[in-house]
Coordinates of C-alpha atoms in Angstrom, one line a residue:
Chain A
M1 CA 89.4 17.0 10.6
I2 CA 89.4 16.9 14.4
L3 CA 90.4 13.6 15.9
Y4 CA 88.8 12.4 19.2
D5 CA 90.4 13.4 22.5
N6 CA 93.8 11.8 22.8
N7 CA 93.2 11.3 26.5
Y8 CA 90.0 9.5 26.0
K9 CA 90.4 5.8 26.4
I10 CA 88.3 3.5 24.3
K11 CA 86.5 1.1 26.7
A12 CA 86.4 -2.6 25.8
I13 CA 85.1 -5.7 27.5
I14 CA 86.1 -9.3 26.7
I15 CA 83.4 -11.9 27.1
D16 CA 84.4 -15.6 26.8
D17 CA 84.0 -18.6 29.0
E18 CA 87.5 -19.9 28.5
P19 CA 90.2 -18.0 30.5
L20 CA 92.9 -18.6 27.9
A21 CA 90.7 -17.3 25.1
R22 CA 90.3 -14.1 27.1
M23 CA 94.0 -14.0 27.8
I24 CA 95.0 -14.0 24.1
V25 CA 92.6 -11.0 23.3
Q26 CA 94.2 -9.2 26.3
E27 CA 97.6 -10.0 24.9
Y28 CA 96.8 -8.8 21.4
L29 CA 95.3 -5.6 22.8
Q30 CA 98.6 -4.7 24.4
S31 CA 99.6 -3.0 21.2
Y32 CA 96.6 -0.7 21.3
P33 CA 97.3 1.8 24.2
Q34 CA 94.1 3.7 23.3
I35 CA 92.0 0.7 24.2
E36 CA 91.5 -0.1 27.8
V37 CA 89.9 -3.5 28.8
M38 CA 87.5 -2.6 31.6
Q39 CA 86.5 -6.1 32.5
E40 CA 86.8 -9.8 31.5
C41 CA 83.6 -11.8 31.8
G42 CA 83.2 -15.6 31.9
D43 CA 79.5 -15.8 30.8
G44 CA 76.7 -13.7 29.4
F45 CA 75.1 -12.7 32.8
E46 CA 78.4 -11.1 33.8
G47 CA 78.6 -9.6 30.3
I48 CA 75.3 -7.8 30.6
K49 CA 76.2 -6.5 34.0
A50 CA 79.6 -5.3 32.9
I51 CA 78.0 -3.6 29.8
Q52 CA 75.5 -1.8 32.0
Q53 CA 78.2 -0.7 34.3
H54 CA 80.9 0.4 31.9
H55 CA 79.1 1.3 28.8
P56 CA 82.0 0.0 26.6
D57 CA 82.6 1.2 23.1
L58 CA 83.6 -2.3 21.9
I59 CA 83.1 -5.9 23.1
F60 CA 84.9 -9.0 22.1
L61 CA 82.2 -11.7 22.3
D62 CA 82.3 -15.5 22.2
I63 CA 79.2 -17.3 20.9
Q64 CA 79.1 -20.6 22.8
M65 CA 78.9 -19.8 26.5
P66 CA 77.2 -21.1 29.7
K67 CA 73.4 -20.6 30.0
I68 CA 72.9 -18.0 27.4
N69 CA 75.0 -17.6 24.3
G70 CA 76.6 -14.5 22.8
F71 CA 73.6 -13.7 20.6
E72 CA 71.1 -14.1 23.4
M73 CA 73.2 -11.9 25.6
L74 CA 73.2 -9.1 22.9
E75 CA 69.5 -9.4 22.6
L76 CA 69.1 -8.5 26.3
V77 CA 71.4 -5.4 26.0
E78 CA 69.3 -2.4 25.3
D79 CA 71.8 -0.3 23.4
P80 CA 74.4 -2.8 22.3
P81 CA 77.9 -1.6 21.7
A82 CA 80.1 -2.5 18.7
V83 CA 80.9 -6.2 18.7
I84 CA 83.8 -8.2 17.4
F85 CA 82.7 -11.8 17.5
T86 CA 85.2 -14.6 18.3
T87 CA 84.2 -18.2 17.8
A88 CA 85.8 -21.6 17.3
F89 CA 83.2 -23.5 15.3
D90 CA 79.5 -22.9 15.1
E91 CA 77.9 -23.3 11.7
Y92 CA 74.8 -21.4 12.7
A93 CA 76.7 -18.4 14.0
I94 CA 79.0 -18.4 10.9
R95 CA 76.0 -18.6 8.6
A96 CA 74.5 -15.6 10.4
F97 CA 77.8 -13.6 10.1
E98 CA 78.1 -14.5 6.4
N99 CA 74.5 -13.5 5.7
H100 CA 74.9 -10.1 7.3
A101 CA 78.5 -9.4 6.2
V102 CA 79.8 -9.2 9.7
D103 CA 83.4 -9.8 10.3
Y104 CA 84.3 -12.4 12.9
L105 CA 87.5 -14.0 14.3
L106 CA 87.8 -17.7 13.9
K107 CA 89.8 -19.3 16.8
P108 CA 92.6 -19.6 16.8
F109 CA 93.4 -16.4 15.0
T110 CA 96.7 -14.6 14.4
K111 CA 97.7 -11.2 15.6
Q112 CA 97.5 -10.0 11.9
R113 CA 94.0 -11.1 11.6
F114 CA 93.1 -9.5 15.0
D115 CA 94.8 -6.3 13.9
K116 CA 92.8 -6.2 10.7
A117 CA 89.5 -6.5 12.6
V118 CA 90.4 -4.0 15.2
S119 CA 91.9 -1.3 12.9
K120 CA 88.8 -1.6 10.7
W121 CA 86.6 -0.9 13.6
L122 CA 88.9 1.9 14.9
D123 CA 88.6 3.6 11.5
Q124 CA 84.8 3.6 11.7
Y125 CA 84.9 4.6 15.3
T126 CA 87.2 7.6 14.6
L127 CA 84.9 8.6 11.8
H128 CA 81.9 8.5 14.0
A129 CA 83.7 10.2 16.8
S130 CA 84.7 13.2 14.6
A131 CA 81.2 13.3 13.1
R132 CA 79.7 13.4 16.6
S133 CA 82.1 16.2 17.6
G134 CA 80.3 18.4 15.1
A135 CA 83.5 19.5 13.1
E136 CA 83.7 19.8 9.3
A137 CA 83.6 16.0 9.0
P138 CA 82.0 14.5 5.9
P139 CA 78.3 13.7 6.4
A140 CA 79.2 10.2 7.3
D141 CA 76.2 8.1 8.1
A142 CA 77.8 4.7 8.2
S143 CA 74.8 3.0 9.6
S144 CA 72.6 3.6 6.5
S145 CA 75.2 3.9 3.8
P146 CA 76.4 0.6 2.4
D147 CA 79.8 -0.4 3.5
E148 CA 82.5 0.2 0.9
G149 CA 84.9 -2.6 0.1
A150 CA 85.3 -5.4 2.5
P151 CA 82.6 -6.3 5.1
G152 CA 82.6 -4.2 8.2
A153 CA 85.0 -5.2 10.9
S154 CA 82.3 -5.2 13.5
V155 CA 78.6 -4.7 14.0
S156 CA 77.7 -1.2 14.6
P157 CA 74.7 -0.9 17.0
G158 CA 71.3 -0.8 15.3
N159 CA 69.5 -2.5 12.6
K160 CA 72.4 -4.7 11.5
T161 CA 72.6 -6.2 15.0
R162 CA 68.9 -6.9 15.1
E163 CA 68.9 -8.6 11.7
L164 CA 71.9 -10.7 12.7
L165 CA 70.3 -11.8 15.9
D166 CA 67.1 -12.7 14.1
T167 CA 69.0 -15.0 11.8
A168 CA 71.1 -16.5 14.6
A169 CA 67.9 -17.3 16.5
H170 CA 67.2 -20.2 14.0
S171 CA 70.0 -22.3 15.7
P172 CA 68.6 -25.5 17.3
S173 CA 69.7 -24.5 20.8
Q174 CA 68.0 -21.1 20.6
Q175 CA 64.8 -22.6 19.2
Q176 CA 64.5 -24.5 22.4
R177 CA 64.3 -21.5 24.7
V178 CA 63.4 -17.8 24.9
V179 CA 65.6 -15.5 27.1
V180 CA 63.8 -12.6 28.6
K181 CA 64.7 -9.9 31.1
T182 CA 62.2 -9.2 33.9
G183 CA 62.8 -6.6 36.5
G184 CA 66.6 -6.7 36.0
K185 CA 66.7 -10.4 36.2
I186 CA 67.3 -12.7 33.3
K187 CA 64.9 -15.6 32.8
I188 CA 65.4 -18.5 30.4
I189 CA 62.0 -20.0 29.4
P190 CA 62.1 -23.5 27.8
V191 CA 59.7 -23.3 24.9
E192 CA 57.6 -26.2 26.4
D193 CA 56.7 -23.9 29.2
I194 CA 55.1 -21.3 26.9
H195 CA 51.3 -21.4 26.9
Y196 CA 50.7 -18.8 24.2
L197 CA 52.1 -15.5 22.8
E198 CA 50.1 -12.4 22.5
A199 CA 51.0 -9.2 20.5
S200 CA 51.3 -6.2 22.8
D201 CA 52.3 -3.0 21.0
D202 CA 55.9 -3.2 20.1
Y203 CA 56.4 -6.3 22.3
V204 CA 55.2 -9.8 22.4
K205 CA 53.7 -11.0 25.8
I206 CA 54.9 -14.6 26.6
H207 CA 52.3 -16.4 28.8
T208 CA 53.7 -19.2 30.9
H209 CA 52.7 -20.9 34.0
N210 CA 55.0 -18.7 35.9
G211 CA 53.4 -15.6 34.6
A212 CA 53.7 -13.4 31.5
F213 CA 56.9 -11.9 30.2
L214 CA 57.5 -9.2 27.6
K215 CA 60.0 -9.6 24.8
N216 CA 61.0 -6.9 22.3
K217 CA 60.3 -8.9 19.2
T218 CA 57.6 -9.2 16.6
M219 CA 54.9 -11.9 16.2
N220 CA 56.4 -12.7 12.7
Y221 CA 59.7 -13.3 14.4
F222 CA 58.3 -15.9 16.8
E223 CA 56.2 -17.5 14.0
Q224 CA 59.4 -18.1 12.1
V225 CA 61.6 -19.2 15.0
L226 CA 59.3 -21.5 16.9
D227 CA 58.7 -25.1 15.8
P228 CA 55.7 -25.0 13.5
N229 CA 54.7 -28.5 14.7
H230 CA 54.1 -27.2 18.2
F231 CA 53.3 -23.5 17.8
V232 CA 50.5 -22.2 15.5
R233 CA 49.6 -18.6 14.8
T234 CA 45.9 -18.8 15.3
H235 CA 45.3 -15.1 15.0
R236 CA 47.1 -12.0 13.9
S237 CA 47.9 -11.3 17.5
Y238 CA 48.2 -14.8 19.0
I239 CA 50.4 -17.9 18.7
L240 CA 49.6 -20.8 20.9
N241 CA 51.3 -24.0 22.0
V242 CA 49.2 -26.8 20.6
Q243 CA 50.2 -29.1 23.5
Q244 CA 48.2 -26.7 25.8
V245 CA 44.9 -27.0 23.9
T246 CA 42.0 -28.7 25.7
R247 CA 39.1 -27.5 23.7
I248 CA 38.1 -25.5 20.7
D249 CA 34.7 -23.7 20.9
P250 CA 32.9 -21.9 18.1
Y251 CA 32.7 -18.2 18.7
E252 CA 31.3 -15.5 16.5
K253 CA 30.8 -16.2 12.8
D254 CA 33.8 -17.9 11.2
S255 CA 35.9 -17.6 14.3
H256 CA 36.7 -19.9 17.3
L257 CA 37.9 -19.7 20.8
C258 CA 40.6 -22.1 21.9
V259 CA 40.6 -23.0 25.6
L260 CA 44.0 -23.9 27.1
Q261 CA 44.9 -26.1 30.1
S262 CA 45.5 -22.9 32.1
G263 CA 41.9 -21.9 31.4
A264 CA 43.0 -19.0 29.1
Q265 CA 41.0 -18.4 26.0
V266 CA 42.8 -17.6 22.8
P267 CA 41.0 -16.3 19.7
V268 CA 41.3 -18.4 16.5
S269 CA 40.6 -16.7 13.2
K270 CA 39.2 -18.4 10.2
A271 CA 42.6 -19.0 8.6
G272 CA 44.1 -19.8 12.0
Y273 CA 41.4 -22.6 12.5
V274 CA 42.5 -24.2 9.3
K275 CA 46.2 -24.1 10.4
L276 CA 45.3 -25.4 13.8
K277 CA 43.3 -28.3 12.5
A278 CA 46.1 -29.3 10.2
V279 CA 48.7 -29.4 13.1
L280 CA 46.3 -31.2 15.4
G281 CA 45.6 -33.7 12.6
L282 CA 41.8 -33.1 12.7
Chain B
M1 CA 70.3 -65.3 -12.1
A2 CA 69.4 -68.5 -10.4
R3 CA 71.2 -71.6 -11.4
S4 CA 69.2 -74.4 -13.1
P5 CA 68.7 -77.3 -10.6
L6 CA 70.0 -79.7 -13.2
S7 CA 73.4 -77.9 -13.4
I8 CA 74.0 -79.1 -9.8
G9 CA 75.6 -82.6 -9.9
K10 CA 73.6 -84.1 -7.1
F11 CA 70.3 -83.1 -8.8
L12 CA 71.4 -84.3 -12.2
I13 CA 72.2 -87.8 -10.8
I14 CA 68.8 -88.0 -9.2
F15 CA 67.1 -86.9 -12.4
V16 CA 69.0 -89.5 -14.5
S17 CA 68.4 -92.2 -12.0
W18 CA 64.7 -91.5 -11.8
W19 CA 64.3 -91.8 -15.5
L20 CA 66.4 -95.1 -15.7
I21 CA 64.3 -96.6 -12.9
W22 CA 61.0 -95.4 -14.4
A23 CA 62.0 -96.8 -17.9
L24 CA 62.8 -100.1 -16.3
L25 CA 59.4 -100.2 -14.4
Q26 CA 57.6 -99.3 -17.6
T27 CA 59.4 -102.1 -19.5
V28 CA 58.3 -104.6 -16.8
L29 CA 54.8 -103.2 -16.9
L30 CA 54.6 -103.5 -20.7
M31 CA 55.9 -107.1 -20.6
G32 CA 53.1 -107.8 -18.1
F33 CA 50.7 -106.8 -20.9
G34 CA 52.3 -109.4 -23.1
L35 CA 54.8 -107.4 -25.1
R36 CA 58.1 -109.0 -26.0
L37 CA 61.3 -107.7 -24.1
G38 CA 62.7 -106.0 -27.2
I39 CA 59.5 -104.2 -28.0
A40 CA 58.8 -103.2 -24.4
L41 CA 62.4 -102.0 -23.9
T42 CA 62.3 -99.8 -27.1
D43 CA 58.9 -98.4 -26.3
S44 CA 59.9 -97.5 -22.8
A45 CA 63.3 -96.1 -23.8
V46 CA 61.9 -93.8 -26.6
A47 CA 58.9 -92.6 -24.6
N48 CA 60.9 -91.9 -21.4
A49 CA 63.7 -90.3 -23.3
L50 CA 61.2 -87.8 -24.9
V51 CA 59.7 -87.0 -21.5
A52 CA 63.1 -86.6 -19.9
L53 CA 64.3 -84.3 -22.6
S54 CA 61.2 -82.2 -22.3
C55 CA 61.5 -82.0 -18.6
G56 CA 65.1 -80.9 -19.0
F57 CA 64.0 -78.3 -21.5
V58 CA 61.3 -77.0 -19.3
S59 CA 63.5 -76.8 -16.2
N60 CA 66.2 -75.0 -18.1
N61 CA 63.8 -72.5 -19.8
L62 CA 62.1 -71.5 -16.6
Q63 CA 65.5 -70.1 -15.5
Y64 CA 64.9 -67.3 -18.0
Y65 CA 61.2 -66.9 -17.7
L66 CA 59.7 -67.5 -14.3
P67 CA 55.8 -67.0 -14.3
K68 CA 54.6 -64.5 -11.7
K69 CA 52.5 -65.7 -8.9
E70 CA 49.1 -65.0 -10.5
R71 CA 50.1 -66.8 -13.7
Y72 CA 50.1 -70.4 -12.6
W73 CA 47.9 -71.4 -15.5
Y74 CA 51.0 -71.0 -17.6
I75 CA 52.5 -74.0 -15.9
L76 CA 49.4 -76.0 -16.6
F77 CA 49.2 -75.1 -20.3
L78 CA 53.0 -75.7 -20.7
S79 CA 52.8 -79.1 -19.2
L80 CA 49.6 -79.9 -21.1
G81 CA 50.9 -78.8 -24.5
L82 CA 54.2 -80.6 -24.1
S83 CA 52.5 -83.8 -22.9
I84 CA 50.3 -83.7 -26.1
L85 CA 53.3 -83.2 -28.3
I86 CA 55.2 -86.0 -26.6
T87 CA 52.3 -88.5 -27.0
I88 CA 51.9 -87.6 -30.7
A89 CA 55.7 -87.9 -31.1
C90 CA 55.6 -91.3 -29.3
K91 CA 53.0 -92.5 -31.7
G92 CA 54.8 -91.2 -34.8
I93 CA 58.1 -92.8 -33.8
L94 CA 57.1 -96.0 -32.1
I95 CA 54.4 -97.4 -34.4
P96 CA 56.4 -97.3 -37.7
L97 CA 59.5 -98.4 -35.9
L98 CA 58.1 -101.4 -34.0
S99 CA 55.4 -102.5 -36.4
S100 CA 57.6 -102.7 -39.5
Q101 CA 60.7 -104.0 -37.7
H102 CA 59.0 -106.9 -36.1
G103 CA 56.0 -107.3 -38.5
D104 CA 53.7 -107.2 -35.6
P105 CA 50.4 -105.2 -36.2
G106 CA 49.4 -106.0 -32.6
Y107 CA 51.7 -103.2 -31.4
A108 CA 49.7 -100.5 -33.2
I109 CA 46.5 -101.8 -31.7
F110 CA 48.2 -101.9 -28.2
F111 CA 49.4 -98.3 -28.6
S112 CA 46.0 -97.0 -29.7
K113 CA 44.5 -98.7 -26.6
S114 CA 47.1 -97.4 -24.2
W115 CA 47.7 -93.8 -25.3
P116 CA 45.3 -92.2 -22.8
V117 CA 47.0 -93.8 -19.9
R118 CA 50.5 -92.9 -21.4
F119 CA 49.2 -89.3 -21.8
D120 CA 48.1 -89.2 -18.2
I121 CA 51.4 -90.4 -16.9
I122 CA 53.4 -88.1 -19.2
F123 CA 51.2 -85.1 -18.1
L124 CA 51.7 -85.9 -14.4
Q125 CA 55.4 -86.2 -14.8
M126 CA 55.7 -83.0 -16.8
A127 CA 53.5 -81.1 -14.4
C128 CA 55.5 -82.4 -11.4
M129 CA 58.7 -81.3 -13.1
T130 CA 57.4 -77.9 -14.0
I131 CA 56.0 -77.2 -10.5
L132 CA 59.3 -78.3 -8.9
S133 CA 61.3 -76.1 -11.2
V134 CA 59.1 -73.1 -10.5
L135 CA 59.4 -73.7 -6.7
W136 CA 63.1 -74.1 -7.1
Y137 CA 63.6 -70.9 -9.0
S138 CA 61.3 -68.8 -6.7
S139 CA 63.1 -69.9 -3.6
E140 CA 66.5 -69.2 -5.3
E141 CA 65.4 -65.8 -6.2
E142 CA 64.1 -65.1 -2.8
A143 CA 67.4 -66.3 -1.2
Q144 CA 69.3 -64.0 -3.5
Q145 CA 67.1 -61.0 -2.7
I146 CA 67.6 -61.7 1.0
Q147 CA 71.3 -61.9 0.5
R148 CA 71.3 -58.6 -1.4
K149 CA 69.3 -57.1 1.4
T150 CA 71.6 -58.3 4.2
D151 CA 74.7 -57.2 2.2
A152 CA 73.2 -53.7 1.8
E153 CA 72.3 -53.6 5.5
R154 CA 75.8 -54.8 6.5
L155 CA 77.4 -52.1 4.4
S156 CA 75.2 -49.3 5.6
K157 CA 75.7 -50.5 9.2
E158 CA 79.5 -50.4 8.8
A159 CA 79.3 -47.0 7.2
E160 CA 77.1 -45.7 10.0
L161 CA 79.3 -47.2 12.7
F162 CA 82.3 -45.5 11.1
K163 CA 80.6 -42.2 11.0
L164 CA 79.4 -42.4 14.6
R165 CA 82.9 -43.2 15.8
Q166 CA 84.4 -40.5 13.7
Q167 CA 82.7 -37.6 15.5
L168 CA 85.6 -35.8 16.8
A169 CA 84.0 -32.5 17.8
P170 CA 85.6 -29.6 15.8
H171 CA 84.6 -27.3 18.6
F172 CA 86.9 -29.1 21.0
L173 CA 89.7 -29.2 18.5
F174 CA 89.7 -25.5 17.5
N175 CA 89.2 -24.2 21.1
S176 CA 92.1 -26.4 22.2
L177 CA 94.3 -24.9 19.5
N178 CA 93.2 -21.5 20.6
S179 CA 94.2 -22.2 24.2
I180 CA 97.6 -23.4 22.9
S181 CA 97.9 -20.2 20.9
A182 CA 97.2 -18.2 24.0
L183 CA 99.7 -20.1 26.1
T184 CA 102.4 -19.7 23.5
G185 CA 103.2 -16.1 24.4
S186 CA 103.2 -16.2 28.1
Q187 CA 103.7 -19.9 29.1
P188 CA 105.5 -21.6 26.3
E189 CA 106.2 -24.7 28.5
L190 CA 102.6 -25.2 29.1
A191 CA 101.8 -24.7 25.5
R192 CA 104.3 -27.4 24.5
K193 CA 102.7 -29.8 27.1
M194 CA 99.3 -29.2 25.8
I195 CA 100.4 -29.8 22.2
Q196 CA 101.8 -33.1 23.5
Q197 CA 98.5 -34.0 25.1
L198 CA 96.5 -33.1 22.1
S199 CA 98.8 -35.1 19.8
D200 CA 98.5 -38.1 22.1
F201 CA 94.8 -37.8 22.1
L202 CA 94.5 -37.5 18.3
R203 CA 96.9 -40.5 17.9
S204 CA 94.9 -42.8 20.1
N205 CA 91.8 -41.6 18.4
L206 CA 93.2 -42.7 15.0
K207 CA 94.6 -45.9 16.4
E208 CA 91.3 -46.9 18.2
E209 CA 89.3 -46.5 15.0
E210 CA 90.7 -49.8 13.7
Q211 CA 89.8 -51.9 16.7
Q212 CA 86.6 -53.7 17.6
S213 CA 87.0 -53.4 21.3
V214 CA 89.4 -52.1 23.9
L215 CA 90.2 -52.7 27.6
L216 CA 88.6 -50.2 30.0
A217 CA 92.1 -49.6 31.5
E218 CA 93.3 -48.4 28.1
E219 CA 90.1 -46.4 27.4
L220 CA 90.6 -44.6 30.8
Q221 CA 94.1 -43.6 29.9
Y222 CA 92.8 -42.1 26.7
L223 CA 90.1 -40.4 28.6
E224 CA 92.6 -38.8 31.0
L225 CA 94.3 -37.2 28.0
Y226 CA 91.0 -35.7 26.9
L227 CA 90.1 -34.5 30.4
D228 CA 93.5 -32.9 30.9
I229 CA 93.0 -30.9 27.8
E230 CA 89.5 -29.8 28.8
K231 CA 90.8 -28.8 32.3
V232 CA 93.4 -26.4 30.6
R233 CA 90.6 -24.9 28.5
F234 CA 88.1 -24.4 31.4
G235 CA 90.5 -23.8 34.2
H236 CA 89.1 -24.1 37.7
R237 CA 85.5 -24.5 36.5
L238 CA 85.9 -28.2 35.6
S239 CA 86.9 -31.0 37.9
T240 CA 86.5 -34.8 37.4
V241 CA 86.2 -37.8 39.7
I242 CA 86.8 -41.3 38.4
H243 CA 85.8 -44.5 40.4
R244 CA 86.4 -47.9 39.0
D245 CA 86.7 -51.3 40.5
E246 CA 89.6 -53.7 39.7
E247 CA 87.4 -56.2 38.0
S248 CA 86.1 -53.7 35.5
L249 CA 89.5 -52.6 34.3
V250 CA 90.1 -55.9 32.3
M251 CA 86.6 -55.7 30.8
T252 CA 86.2 -54.5 27.2
L253 CA 84.2 -51.9 25.5
P254 CA 83.8 -50.6 21.9
P255 CA 86.5 -47.9 21.2
M256 CA 85.4 -44.2 21.2
L257 CA 82.3 -44.9 23.2
L258 CA 83.2 -43.5 26.6
Q259 CA 84.8 -40.3 25.5
P260 CA 81.8 -38.9 23.6
I261 CA 79.6 -39.6 26.7
V262 CA 82.0 -37.7 28.9
E263 CA 82.3 -35.0 26.3
N264 CA 78.6 -34.7 26.3
A265 CA 78.4 -34.5 30.1
I266 CA 81.1 -31.8 30.2
K267 CA 79.3 -29.8 27.5
F268 CA 76.0 -30.2 29.1
G269 CA 77.4 -29.4 32.6
L270 CA 79.5 -26.5 31.6
Y271 CA 77.0 -24.8 29.3
D272 CA 74.0 -25.4 31.5
T273 CA 75.4 -23.9 34.7
T274 CA 77.7 -21.0 35.5
G275 CA 79.5 -22.3 38.5
T276 CA 82.1 -25.0 39.0
V277 CA 81.2 -28.4 37.5
T278 CA 82.2 -31.9 38.8
I279 CA 81.9 -34.8 36.3
T280 CA 81.8 -38.2 38.1
I281 CA 82.6 -41.3 36.2
R282 CA 82.0 -44.7 37.7
A283 CA 82.9 -48.1 36.2
R284 CA 82.0 -51.4 37.7
A285 CA 81.5 -55.1 36.7
E286 CA 78.0 -56.5 37.2
N287 CA 76.5 -59.7 35.8
N288 CA 79.1 -60.1 33.1
H289 CA 78.3 -56.5 32.0
L290 CA 80.7 -53.5 32.2
V291 CA 78.5 -50.7 33.7
I292 CA 79.8 -47.2 33.3
S293 CA 77.9 -44.2 34.6
V294 CA 78.8 -40.5 33.8
Q295 CA 77.2 -37.8 36.0
N296 CA 77.0 -34.1 35.4
P297 CA 75.1 -31.2 37.0
F298 CA 72.5 -29.3 35.1
D299 CA 69.8 -26.7 35.7
P300 CA 66.4 -28.3 36.1
E301 CA 64.8 -24.8 35.8
T302 CA 65.9 -24.3 32.2
S303 CA 66.7 -27.8 30.8
R304 CA 64.4 -30.7 30.3
P305 CA 66.6 -33.7 29.6
K306 CA 64.5 -36.1 27.7
Q307 CA 64.3 -39.6 29.3
G308 CA 66.1 -42.2 27.2
A309 CA 68.7 -40.6 25.0
G310 CA 68.5 -36.8 25.3
F311 CA 71.4 -34.4 25.0
G312 CA 73.6 -35.8 22.2
L313 CA 73.4 -39.4 23.5
S314 CA 71.3 -40.6 20.6
S315 CA 74.3 -41.4 18.5
I316 CA 75.6 -43.5 21.4
Q317 CA 72.3 -45.4 21.7
R318 CA 72.3 -46.0 18.0
R319 CA 75.9 -47.3 18.1
L320 CA 75.0 -49.7 21.0
Y321 CA 72.0 -50.9 19.1
L322 CA 74.1 -51.6 15.9
L323 CA 76.8 -53.4 17.9
F324 CA 74.6 -55.5 20.3
A325 CA 71.1 -55.4 18.7
R326 CA 69.8 -54.1 22.1
G327 CA 68.0 -50.9 22.8
D328 CA 68.2 -51.1 26.6
L329 CA 72.0 -50.6 27.0
L330 CA 71.8 -46.8 27.6
E331 CA 69.8 -45.4 30.5
T332 CA 69.5 -41.9 31.8
R333 CA 68.6 -40.7 35.2
I334 CA 67.7 -37.4 36.8
E335 CA 68.1 -36.8 40.5
G336 CA 67.6 -33.2 41.5
D337 CA 70.1 -31.3 39.5
L338 CA 72.2 -34.2 38.5
F339 CA 72.0 -36.0 35.2
T340 CA 73.4 -39.5 34.9
A341 CA 74.0 -41.5 31.7
I342 CA 74.5 -45.2 32.4
V343 CA 75.8 -47.6 29.6
K344 CA 76.0 -51.4 30.0
I345 CA 78.4 -53.2 27.8
P346 CA 77.7 -57.0 27.5
Q347 CA 81.0 -58.9 27.8
Q348 CA 80.5 -62.2 26.1
L349 CA 79.6 -60.7 22.8
I350 CA 82.8 -58.8 22.2
T351 CA 86.0 -60.6 21.5
P352 CA 89.0 -58.4 21.8
T353 CA 91.1 -58.2 18.6
T354 CA 94.8 -58.5 18.9

C-alpha cells in the first residue's frame, strides 16, 4: 500500500467566532505536523472565502456563529470539504449529528477526545488518498459502504452532508431565513420577504420583492422546513406565502390562479386549493 | 366539605334565641285566644321544638346533599313534606296530652280550627330555613372553589417564576469553560482569573435566587462579572457602556432580570452582525420607577425584531407580568440599526427583603 506523499501537507481551516475556541484547536493540532492550518475565520462569510481560496482537506466548524451558522455556511460551499464539528450546546445540531451518525466535539473537549476524532478522519483520508493514487489499494468506497464500528469521525463530502444539513434546517433560527448565494455574494432572506417559490429544474427559484434567487434544494425540502401556517404548496411546482395572497380566481377546470400583492399569478391545483382554503380559514 | 351553619357558635345562638322568642310569642298569641298559660306554654313548646329539630335536621343534611341549581323543587317538597309531618305529629302529641291532662275537650276543637294556620307558619319557617341553608352551602362551596383556584394559581405562578429565573444559558456556561480550557495551556494566570469570575458569577446567581428584590448597585456588580466573562470569550468584538444616575443605584429590581436582558442583547448583537458590537446600558430614576434600557446593534436587512417582546424577551415580559400584574413594563424600540429594550420597575410594590 502506498501512502500519500510525505511532503504533502494536509490543509485545514478553523472556523469559530470565539478567538479562544480557535486557539485551542490550533494548540491541539501542534502534535500533527502533517496538518497545516491555512487560516482561522471568525464567521461563515470569511469561512466560505477561505474554503474557496485554499481548498482545505478538513475544516473545524463551530455551529453558532454571526449572521449565518455553520450549517448554512456549508450549504453555500459547492464541494464541501470534510468537517469536524465543534459546538458547546445546541440541541438541534446535536440531534442532527446523532441522526446522521456524525462525530462532533462538545466544548470543552480534551486532547484525547480531539485526537480520537482527528485520527479517525486521518485513517479515512489516508485510505481515500491511497485509493485515489491508483495503487493496489482495496476497492474502498467509503462514501457508499456503511461505516464499520463507531460513527465516522467526520462528514465525508457528499450525500451524508446534504442529509445532515436538511435535518439541521429544522432548527427555529434556520426556519426564519433562507441563505442564498447570488453572483458571489451571500444574501440572507427573512422568510417573510418570500412571495412564492417555484420549481426550476434542479433548483428552487425564490421570488422576493428584491428579485428572484436560486437555491439548490427541492420543493419537498422547502415544504417541510417552512412554517405550514404561512407557506402552502398550492401546486407540484409552487409554494406560496399566504400573507401575500390578494385574490383567488377560478382558472381552467378544477384549478385556480392565485394573485399575489406583487401582481404575480401562481397556479393552484385541485388539492392545493383545498390546502390553501384550510390555511386561510375559508 | 362545607361546615353546617349550626356548627358555628354565633349561628347556633341566633338559631336557639329565635326559637325561644318565637315560642314565647306563640304562647302569648295562644293566650290571646283564651287558652290557659299552662296549655299555651305546652302547645308552643312542643310545636316549636318539633319545627326547630326539623330545621336542624334539614340544615345538617343539606351539607351532604345539596340540590343542583335546576332542582329547586326539591327544596319545596322537602319543606312541604316535613311541614305536614310536623303538623300531624303536633296533633298526635298535643291533643291526647292536653285534653286528658286537663280534662278540657275545648283544646281539641281549638286545634282542629287552628291547624291550617299552624301548618302555614310551620311551612314558611321550614321553607325559610331550607332556602337559607341551600344559600349558605352554595356560597361556601363557591368560596372553597375560589380558594382552590387561587391556591393552584399561586403555586403555578411560583413554579413559573422559579423556572424563568433559573434560565442560566448552557451555551454561555460551556463556551466559558471552553475558553478557560484554551487559556490553561498558554495563559494559566488568565485562566485562573476567569475561573474566579465564573465562580463569583455562579455564586451570586445561586444567592440571588432566594431574594425577592435586589439593589441596582448590587445587580450592576453582578452584571460586571458576567460582562467580563463575555469579553474574554469574544475578545475585541464586544464592548459595553454603562450609564446610571446616583438616584437609581439605591432603587430595587427583581433579581436575575437585568442579566438575561443584557445576555439577549449581546447574543442578538453578536450573532446578527459581523463587526464590533457595543452594548449600552442606561439606568435612571423616573416617577418612582427604575427605568433601564439596553441597546444593541442589529442588521435591519435580515432581522425583523417584533415590536413588543421579540428576541428572547418574552420570558422577561412574562416575569414582569407575574410580579407586577402589568403588561406595559417592557418596551422595545428600533432606531435605524439599533434595538433597545426598556424595562420599568415600579418601586413602591417591591419591599426589599433583608
